[in-house]
Short mmCIF file of C-alpha atoms in Angstrom, two decimals:
data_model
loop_
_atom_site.label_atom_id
_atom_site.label_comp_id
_atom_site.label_asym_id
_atom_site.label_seq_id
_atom_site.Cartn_x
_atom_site.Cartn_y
_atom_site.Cartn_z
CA UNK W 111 0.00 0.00 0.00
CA UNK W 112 1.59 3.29 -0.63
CA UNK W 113 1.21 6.33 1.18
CA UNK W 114 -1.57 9.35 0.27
CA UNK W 115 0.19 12.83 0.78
CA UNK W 116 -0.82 13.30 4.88
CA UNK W 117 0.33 16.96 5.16
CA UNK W 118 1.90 17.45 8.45
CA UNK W 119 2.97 13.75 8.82
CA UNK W 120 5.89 11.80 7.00
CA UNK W 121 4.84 10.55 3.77
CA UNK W 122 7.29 7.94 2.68
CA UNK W 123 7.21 5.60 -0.29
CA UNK W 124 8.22 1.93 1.58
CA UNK W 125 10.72 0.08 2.37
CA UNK W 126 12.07 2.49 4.53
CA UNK W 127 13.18 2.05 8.25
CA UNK W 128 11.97 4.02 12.35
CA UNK W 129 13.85 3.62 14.84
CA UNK W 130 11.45 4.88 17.30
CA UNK W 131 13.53 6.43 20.61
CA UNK W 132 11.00 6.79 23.63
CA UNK W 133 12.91 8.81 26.67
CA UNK W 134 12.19 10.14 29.95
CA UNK W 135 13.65 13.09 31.29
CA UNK W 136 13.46 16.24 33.56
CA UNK W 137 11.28 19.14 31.64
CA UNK W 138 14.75 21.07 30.25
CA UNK W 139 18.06 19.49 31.77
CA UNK W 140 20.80 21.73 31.55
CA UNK W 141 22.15 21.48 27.52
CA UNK W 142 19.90 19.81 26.61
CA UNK W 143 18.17 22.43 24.32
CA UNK W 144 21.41 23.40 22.54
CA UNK W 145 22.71 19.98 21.90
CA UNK W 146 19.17 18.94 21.17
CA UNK W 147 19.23 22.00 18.22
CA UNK W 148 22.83 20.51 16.91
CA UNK W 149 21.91 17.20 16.52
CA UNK W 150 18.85 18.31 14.09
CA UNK W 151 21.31 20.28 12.01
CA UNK W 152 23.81 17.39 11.80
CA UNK W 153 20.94 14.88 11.31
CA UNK W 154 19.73 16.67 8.30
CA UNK W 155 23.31 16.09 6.85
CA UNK W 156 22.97 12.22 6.95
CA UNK W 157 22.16 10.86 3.39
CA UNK W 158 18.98 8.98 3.32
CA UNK W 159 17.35 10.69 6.38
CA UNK W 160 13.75 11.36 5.40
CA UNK W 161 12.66 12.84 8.75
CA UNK W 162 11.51 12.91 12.04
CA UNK W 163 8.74 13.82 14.12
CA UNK W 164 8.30 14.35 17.79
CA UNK W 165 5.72 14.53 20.95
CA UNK W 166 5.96 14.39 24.64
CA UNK W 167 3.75 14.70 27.10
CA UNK W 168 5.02 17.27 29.86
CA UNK W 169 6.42 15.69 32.92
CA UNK W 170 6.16 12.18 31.28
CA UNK W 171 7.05 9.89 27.95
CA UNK W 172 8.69 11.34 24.93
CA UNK W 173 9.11 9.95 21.66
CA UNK W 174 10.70 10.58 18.62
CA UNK W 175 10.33 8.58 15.49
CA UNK W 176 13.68 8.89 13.05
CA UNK W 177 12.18 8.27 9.29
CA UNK W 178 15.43 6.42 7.31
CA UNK W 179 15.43 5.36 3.79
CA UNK W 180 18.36 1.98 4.56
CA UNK W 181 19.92 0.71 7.37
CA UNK W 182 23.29 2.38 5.56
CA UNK W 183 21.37 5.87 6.48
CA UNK W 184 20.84 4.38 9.96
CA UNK W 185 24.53 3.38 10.51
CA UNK W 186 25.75 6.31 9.46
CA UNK W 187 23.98 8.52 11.59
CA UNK W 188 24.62 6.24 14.65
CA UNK W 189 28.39 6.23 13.67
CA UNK W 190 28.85 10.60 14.00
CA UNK W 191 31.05 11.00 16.81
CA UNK W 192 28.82 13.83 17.63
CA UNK W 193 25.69 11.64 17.77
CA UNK W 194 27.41 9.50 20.06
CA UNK W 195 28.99 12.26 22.43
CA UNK W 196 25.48 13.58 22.82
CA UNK W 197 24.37 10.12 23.77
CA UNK W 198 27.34 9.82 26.28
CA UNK W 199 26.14 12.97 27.86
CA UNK W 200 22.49 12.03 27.96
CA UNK W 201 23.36 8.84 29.69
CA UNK W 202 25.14 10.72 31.96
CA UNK W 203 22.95 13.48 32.70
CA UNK W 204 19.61 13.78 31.19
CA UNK W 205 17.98 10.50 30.86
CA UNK W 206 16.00 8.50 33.40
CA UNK W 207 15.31 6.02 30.73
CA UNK W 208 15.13 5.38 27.26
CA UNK W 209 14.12 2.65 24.55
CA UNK W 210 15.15 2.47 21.04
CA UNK W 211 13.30 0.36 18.45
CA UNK W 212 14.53 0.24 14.94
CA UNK W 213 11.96 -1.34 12.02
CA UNK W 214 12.10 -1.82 8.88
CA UNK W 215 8.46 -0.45 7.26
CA UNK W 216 6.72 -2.79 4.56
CA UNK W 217 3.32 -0.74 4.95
CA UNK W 218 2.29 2.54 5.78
CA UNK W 219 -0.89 4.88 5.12
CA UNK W 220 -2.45 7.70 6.09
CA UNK W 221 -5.47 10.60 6.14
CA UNK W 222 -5.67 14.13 5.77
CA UNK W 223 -9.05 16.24 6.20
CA UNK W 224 -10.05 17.75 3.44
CA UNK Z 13 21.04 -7.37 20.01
CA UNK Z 14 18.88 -8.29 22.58
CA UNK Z 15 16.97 -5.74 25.24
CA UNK Z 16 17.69 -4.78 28.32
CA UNK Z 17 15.41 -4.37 31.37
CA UNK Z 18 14.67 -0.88 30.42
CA UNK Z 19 11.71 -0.11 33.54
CA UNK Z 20 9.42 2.32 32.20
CA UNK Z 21 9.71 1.74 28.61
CA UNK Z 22 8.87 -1.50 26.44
CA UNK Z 23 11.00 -4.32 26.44
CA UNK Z 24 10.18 -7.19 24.05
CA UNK Z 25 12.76 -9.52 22.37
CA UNK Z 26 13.11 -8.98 18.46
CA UNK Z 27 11.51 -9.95 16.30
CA UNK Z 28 8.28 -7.88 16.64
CA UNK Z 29 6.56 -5.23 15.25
CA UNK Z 30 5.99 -1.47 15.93
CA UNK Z 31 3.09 0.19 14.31
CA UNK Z 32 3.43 4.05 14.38
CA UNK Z 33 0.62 5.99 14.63
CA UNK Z 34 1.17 9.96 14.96
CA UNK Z 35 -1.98 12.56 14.56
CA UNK Z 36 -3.15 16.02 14.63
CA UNK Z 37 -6.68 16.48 16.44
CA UNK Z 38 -8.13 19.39 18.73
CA UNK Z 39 -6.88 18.45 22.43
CA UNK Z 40 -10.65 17.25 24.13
CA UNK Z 41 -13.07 16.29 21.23
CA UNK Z 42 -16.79 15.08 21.50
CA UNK Z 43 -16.80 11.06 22.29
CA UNK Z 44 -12.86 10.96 22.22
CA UNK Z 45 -11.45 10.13 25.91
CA UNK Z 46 -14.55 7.02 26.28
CA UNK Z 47 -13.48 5.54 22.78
CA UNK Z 48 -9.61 5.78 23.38
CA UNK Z 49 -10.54 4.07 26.82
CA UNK Z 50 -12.33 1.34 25.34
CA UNK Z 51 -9.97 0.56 22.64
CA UNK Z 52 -7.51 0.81 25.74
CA UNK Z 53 -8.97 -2.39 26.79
CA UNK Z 54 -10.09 -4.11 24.00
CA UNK Z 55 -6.65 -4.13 22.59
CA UNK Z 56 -5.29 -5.97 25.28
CA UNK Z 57 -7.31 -8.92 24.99
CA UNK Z 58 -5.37 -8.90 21.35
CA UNK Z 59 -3.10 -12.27 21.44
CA UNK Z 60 0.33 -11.00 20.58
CA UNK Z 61 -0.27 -7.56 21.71
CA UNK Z 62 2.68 -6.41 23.61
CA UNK Z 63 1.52 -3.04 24.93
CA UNK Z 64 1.83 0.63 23.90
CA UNK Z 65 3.65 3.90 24.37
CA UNK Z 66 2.00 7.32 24.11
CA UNK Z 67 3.33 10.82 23.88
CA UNK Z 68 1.46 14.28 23.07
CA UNK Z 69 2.57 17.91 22.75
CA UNK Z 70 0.05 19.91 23.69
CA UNK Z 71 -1.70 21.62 21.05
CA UNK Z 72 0.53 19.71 18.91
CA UNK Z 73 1.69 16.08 17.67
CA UNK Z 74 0.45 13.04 19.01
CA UNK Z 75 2.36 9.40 18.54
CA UNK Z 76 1.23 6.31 19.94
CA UNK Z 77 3.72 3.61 19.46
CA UNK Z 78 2.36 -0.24 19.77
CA UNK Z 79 4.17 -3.39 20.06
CA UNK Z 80 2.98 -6.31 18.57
CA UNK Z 81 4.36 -10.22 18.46
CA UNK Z 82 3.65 -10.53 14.71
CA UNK Z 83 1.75 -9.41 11.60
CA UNK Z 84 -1.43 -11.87 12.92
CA UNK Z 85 -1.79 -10.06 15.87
CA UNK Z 86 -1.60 -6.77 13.88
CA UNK Z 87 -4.49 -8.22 11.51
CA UNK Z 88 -6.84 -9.30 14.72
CA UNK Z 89 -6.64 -5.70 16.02
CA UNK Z 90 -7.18 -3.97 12.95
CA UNK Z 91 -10.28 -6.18 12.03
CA UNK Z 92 -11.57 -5.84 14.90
CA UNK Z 93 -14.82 -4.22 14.44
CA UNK Z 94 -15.05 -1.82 17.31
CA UNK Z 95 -11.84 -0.34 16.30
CA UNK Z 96 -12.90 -0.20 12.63
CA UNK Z 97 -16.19 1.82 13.85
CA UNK Z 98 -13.48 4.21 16.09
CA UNK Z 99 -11.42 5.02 13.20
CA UNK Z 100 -14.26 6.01 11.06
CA UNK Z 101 -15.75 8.46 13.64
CA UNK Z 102 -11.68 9.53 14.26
CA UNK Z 103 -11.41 10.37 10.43
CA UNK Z 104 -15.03 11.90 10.52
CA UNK Z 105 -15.02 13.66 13.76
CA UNK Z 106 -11.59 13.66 15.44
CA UNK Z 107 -8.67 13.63 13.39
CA UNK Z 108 -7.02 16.70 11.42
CA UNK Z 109 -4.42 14.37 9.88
CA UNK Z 110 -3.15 10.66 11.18
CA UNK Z 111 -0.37 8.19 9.83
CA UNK Z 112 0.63 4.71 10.19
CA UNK Z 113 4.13 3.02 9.69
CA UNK Z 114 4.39 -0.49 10.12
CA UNK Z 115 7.66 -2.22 10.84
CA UNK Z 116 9.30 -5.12 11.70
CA UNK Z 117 11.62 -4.82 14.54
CA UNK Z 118 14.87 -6.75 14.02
CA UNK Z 119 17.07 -4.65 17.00
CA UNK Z 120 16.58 -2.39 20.08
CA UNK Z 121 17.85 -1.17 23.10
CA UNK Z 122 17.29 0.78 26.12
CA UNK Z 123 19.27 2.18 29.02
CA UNK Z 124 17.66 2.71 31.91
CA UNK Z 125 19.45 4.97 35.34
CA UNK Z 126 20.96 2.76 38.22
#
């Protein structure tokens, strides 16, 4: 099935890959903010990044889904030594806990009001 | 790569599937809270359902992340007619805007605080 054009929501023509990241964490930790700016620059950088899109619900569960055309895309983005500083640092200071679920997507749809 | 005991976030041992759904609706609508609880517990009489993860911005993006055992436990909850008769009233009542990525998990990982 491929996917209508949904407007504010990834439209991606599968296969292409989430790696869904669900985190919890104080309301704004000290750096987060700024690191949390540079690492959507640098992501944007990554070839075969599609994406992302974000929620959380304040005081409780975030989560982030990371829209990748390969697993190559994937690699490379977990590979930037700045990606895996800020990781270092969240561990450290800014995470409770966090999950991170990668899939590769066969199917995908969507709806937009007209 | 298997999964840590990750506390407050899913932990299920590959493979199984995540199916992404992230939306755009008003923040209270008509009829919305009773349905959501419903399907709340009609899903988890699902076989193969392994629970979900929800986030919203307020005023913003909503994702709800489920976890499924296979692609026959995504096919009982999606014919399931209740749910069938909430998504119609969602796309005629509720929803600005919705999509749904289905994939098969092959890796994940968590960290969780000491």
């Amino acid at each position: 099935m491929s996917m209508e054009n949904i407007g504010r929501v990834a439209a991606h023509e599968p296969p292409y890959y989430t790696v869904v990241f669900t985190s919890v964490r104080p309301d704004r930790p000290e750096g987060y903010g700024e690191t949390a700016e540079r690492l959507n620059e640098l992501v944007q950088e990554v070839p075969g990044f599609l994406g992302y899109e974000s929620a959380r619900t304040p005081g409780g569960l975030a989560i982030t889904v990371g829209y990748f055309r390969d697993e190559e895309a994937i690699a490379a983005w977990q590979q930037s030594l700045e990606h895996q500083a800020a990781q270092k640092r969240g561990r450290a200071e800014w995470y409770e806990s966090y999950s991170v679920h990668i899939g590769k997507v066969e199917r995908s749809y969507g709806f937009e009001r007209e």
